[in-house]
PDB file of C-alpha atoms in Angstrom:
ATOM      1  CA  MET Y  20     -78.121  63.160  29.698  1.00 68.00           C
ATOM      2  CA  ARG Y  21     -75.184  65.039  28.184  1.00 86.00           C
ATOM      3  CA  GLU Y  22     -74.302  63.986  24.641  1.00 94.00           C
ATOM      4  CA  ILE Y  23     -71.451  64.263  22.165  1.00 94.00           C
ATOM      5  CA  LEU Y  24     -72.480  64.996  18.580  1.00 95.00           C
ATOM      6  CA  LEU Y  25     -70.521  63.161  15.878  1.00 93.00           C
ATOM      7  CA  PHE Y  26     -69.722  64.328  12.357  1.00 90.00           C
ATOM      8  CA  GLY Y  27     -68.035  62.943   9.243  1.00 86.00           C
ATOM      9  CA  ARG Y  28     -65.999  59.775   9.497  1.00 85.00           C
ATOM     10  CA  LEU Y  29     -66.187  59.913  13.290  1.00 87.00           C
ATOM     11  CA  ARG Y  30     -69.889  59.106  13.096  1.00 87.00           C
ATOM     12  CA  GLY Y  31     -69.052  55.817  11.384  1.00 85.00           C
ATOM     13  CA  ALA Y  32     -66.286  55.051  13.872  1.00 86.00           C
ATOM     14  CA  PHE Y  33     -68.635  55.280  16.845  1.00 85.00           C
ATOM     15  CA  GLY Y  34     -71.854  54.115  15.216  1.00 79.00           C
ATOM     16  CA  ASP Y  35     -75.065  56.025  14.703  1.00 77.00           C
ATOM     17  CA  GLY Y  36     -76.307  58.704  17.010  1.00 80.00           C
ATOM     18  CA  PRO Y  37     -74.641  60.772  19.674  1.00 91.00           C
ATOM     19  CA  LEU Y  38     -72.356  59.358  22.349  1.00 92.00           C
ATOM     20  CA  PRO Y  39     -73.108  59.853  26.023  1.00 92.00           C
ATOM     21  CA  LEU Y  40     -70.849  62.437  27.651  1.00 93.00           C
ATOM     22  CA  PRO Y  41     -69.741  61.045  31.022  1.00 91.00           C
ATOM     23  CA  GLU Y  42     -70.732  63.278  33.918  1.00 91.00           C
ATOM     24  CA  ASP Y  43     -67.194  63.283  35.357  1.00 93.00           C
ATOM     25  CA  VAL Y  44     -65.602  64.668  32.153  1.00 95.00           C
ATOM     26  CA  ARG Y  45     -65.129  68.392  32.721  1.00 95.00           C
ATOM     27  CA  THR Y  46     -62.825  69.650  29.931  1.00 95.00           C
ATOM     28  CA  ALA Y  47     -61.991  68.995  26.278  1.00 94.00           C
ATOM     29  CA  ALA Y  48     -58.669  67.434  27.305  1.00 94.00           C
ATOM     30  CA  GLU Y  49     -60.432  65.047  29.690  1.00 96.00           C
ATOM     31  CA  LEU Y  50     -62.911  64.146  26.942  1.00 95.00           C
ATOM     32  CA  ARG Y  51     -60.135  63.304  24.466  1.00 94.00           C
ATOM     33  CA  GLN Y  52     -58.281  61.222  27.078  1.00 95.00           C
ATOM     34  CA  ARG Y  53     -61.447  59.329  28.018  1.00 96.00           C
ATOM     35  CA  LEU Y  54     -62.312  58.565  24.396  1.00 94.00           C
ATOM     36  CA  GLN Y  55     -58.771  57.358  23.656  1.00 95.00           C
ATOM     37  CA  ARG Y  56     -58.936  55.103  26.716  1.00 96.00           C
ATOM     38  CA  ASP Y  57     -62.410  53.758  25.966  1.00 94.00           C
ATOM     39  CA  TYR Y  58     -61.814  53.305  22.212  1.00 92.00           C
ATOM     40  CA  PRO Y  59     -58.153  52.211  21.866  1.00 94.00           C
ATOM     41  CA  GLU Y  60     -58.801  50.729  18.426  1.00 93.00           C
ATOM     42  CA  ILE Y  61     -59.355  54.237  17.035  1.00 90.00           C
ATOM     43  CA  ALA Y  62     -57.161  56.211  19.460  1.00 90.00           C
ATOM     44  CA  GLU Y  63     -55.040  57.558  16.591  1.00 91.00           C
ATOM     45  CA  ARG Y  64     -58.156  59.056  14.972  1.00 90.00           C
ATOM     46  CA  LEU Y  65     -58.909  60.814  18.256  1.00 92.00           C
ATOM     47  CA  SER Y  66     -55.593  62.695  18.468  1.00 92.00           C
ATOM     48  CA  ALA Y  67     -55.557  66.495  18.395  1.00 90.00           C
ATOM     49  CA  SER Y  68     -54.278  66.444  14.800  1.00 89.00           C
ATOM     50  CA  SER Y  69     -57.067  64.103  13.658  1.00 90.00           C
ATOM     51  CA  MET Y  70     -60.088  65.367  15.567  1.00 93.00           C
ATOM     52  CA  ARG Y  71     -61.307  68.740  16.799  1.00 94.00           C
ATOM     53  CA  ILE Y  72     -63.673  69.335  19.672  1.00 96.00           C
ATOM     54  CA  ALA Y  73     -66.299  72.066  19.525  1.00 96.00           C
ATOM     55  CA  VAL Y  74     -68.156  73.389  22.546  1.00 96.00           C
ATOM     56  CA  ASN Y  75     -71.229  75.469  21.771  1.00 96.00           C
ATOM     57  CA  GLN Y  76     -70.110  75.660  18.128  1.00 95.00           C
ATOM     58  CA  THR Y  77     -66.666  77.054  19.018  1.00 96.00           C
ATOM     59  CA  LEU Y  78     -63.530  75.002  18.378  1.00 95.00           C
ATOM     60  CA  VAL Y  79     -61.487  74.462  21.525  1.00 95.00           C
ATOM     61  CA  SER Y  80     -58.061  72.943  22.083  1.00 92.00           C
ATOM     62  CA  ASP Y  81     -56.950  70.612  24.832  1.00 90.00           C
ATOM     63  CA  GLU Y  82     -55.004  73.517  26.348  1.00 90.00           C
ATOM     64  CA  ASP Y  83     -58.085  75.725  26.638  1.00 89.00           C
ATOM     65  CA  ALA Y  84     -59.519  75.826  30.126  1.00 84.00           C
ATOM     66  CA  VAL Y  85     -63.087  75.547  28.852  1.00 90.00           C
ATOM     67  CA  MET Y  86     -65.225  73.784  31.430  1.00 94.00           C
ATOM     68  CA  LEU Y  87     -68.028  71.607  30.073  1.00 94.00           C
ATOM     69  CA  SER Y  88     -71.330  72.537  31.666  1.00 92.00           C
ATOM     70  CA  PRO Y  89     -74.736  70.882  31.597  1.00 89.00           C
ATOM     71  CA  GLY Y  90     -76.545  72.034  28.480  1.00 90.00           C
ATOM     72  CA  ASP Y  91     -73.360  72.622  26.458  1.00 94.00           C
ATOM     73  CA  GLU Y  92     -73.359  71.344  22.899  1.00 95.00           C
ATOM     74  CA  VAL Y  93     -70.227  69.196  22.497  1.00 96.00           C
ATOM     75  CA  ALA Y  94     -69.228  67.920  19.062  1.00 96.00           C
ATOM     76  CA  LEU Y  95     -66.380  65.858  17.599  1.00 95.00           C
ATOM     77  CA  LEU Y  96     -65.241  67.038  14.184  1.00 93.00           C
ATOM     78  CA  PRO Y  97     -62.888  65.438  11.686  1.00 87.00           C
ATOM     79  CA  PRO Y  98     -60.194  67.650  10.133  1.00 81.00           C
ATOM     80  CA  LEU Y  99     -61.650  70.453   8.049  1.00 73.00           C
ATOM     81  CA  SER Y 100     -60.345  71.421   4.662  1.00 64.00           C
ATOM     82  CA  GLY Y 101     -61.529  73.794   2.049  1.00 61.00           C
ATOM     83  CA  GLY Y 102     -60.719  75.205  -1.266  1.00 57.00           C
TER      84      GLY Y 102
END
């Protein structure tokens, strides 16, 4: 089963453990749209400005044409800041 890894405050929003990654979701944009549809109560926290998607430890945007393949590591990341 494909999974979505969760980090930071997103882990608390979805509960413990990874989320299942639906087999019909093929891109980062489709993943974001599906999550916003399935979790409307936190849709704002799933926007591109509030959450990043990483595929195989590389940040991708909704505009990237990165296809999600079996075996890919997919992660949801809250905004990053540093100092």
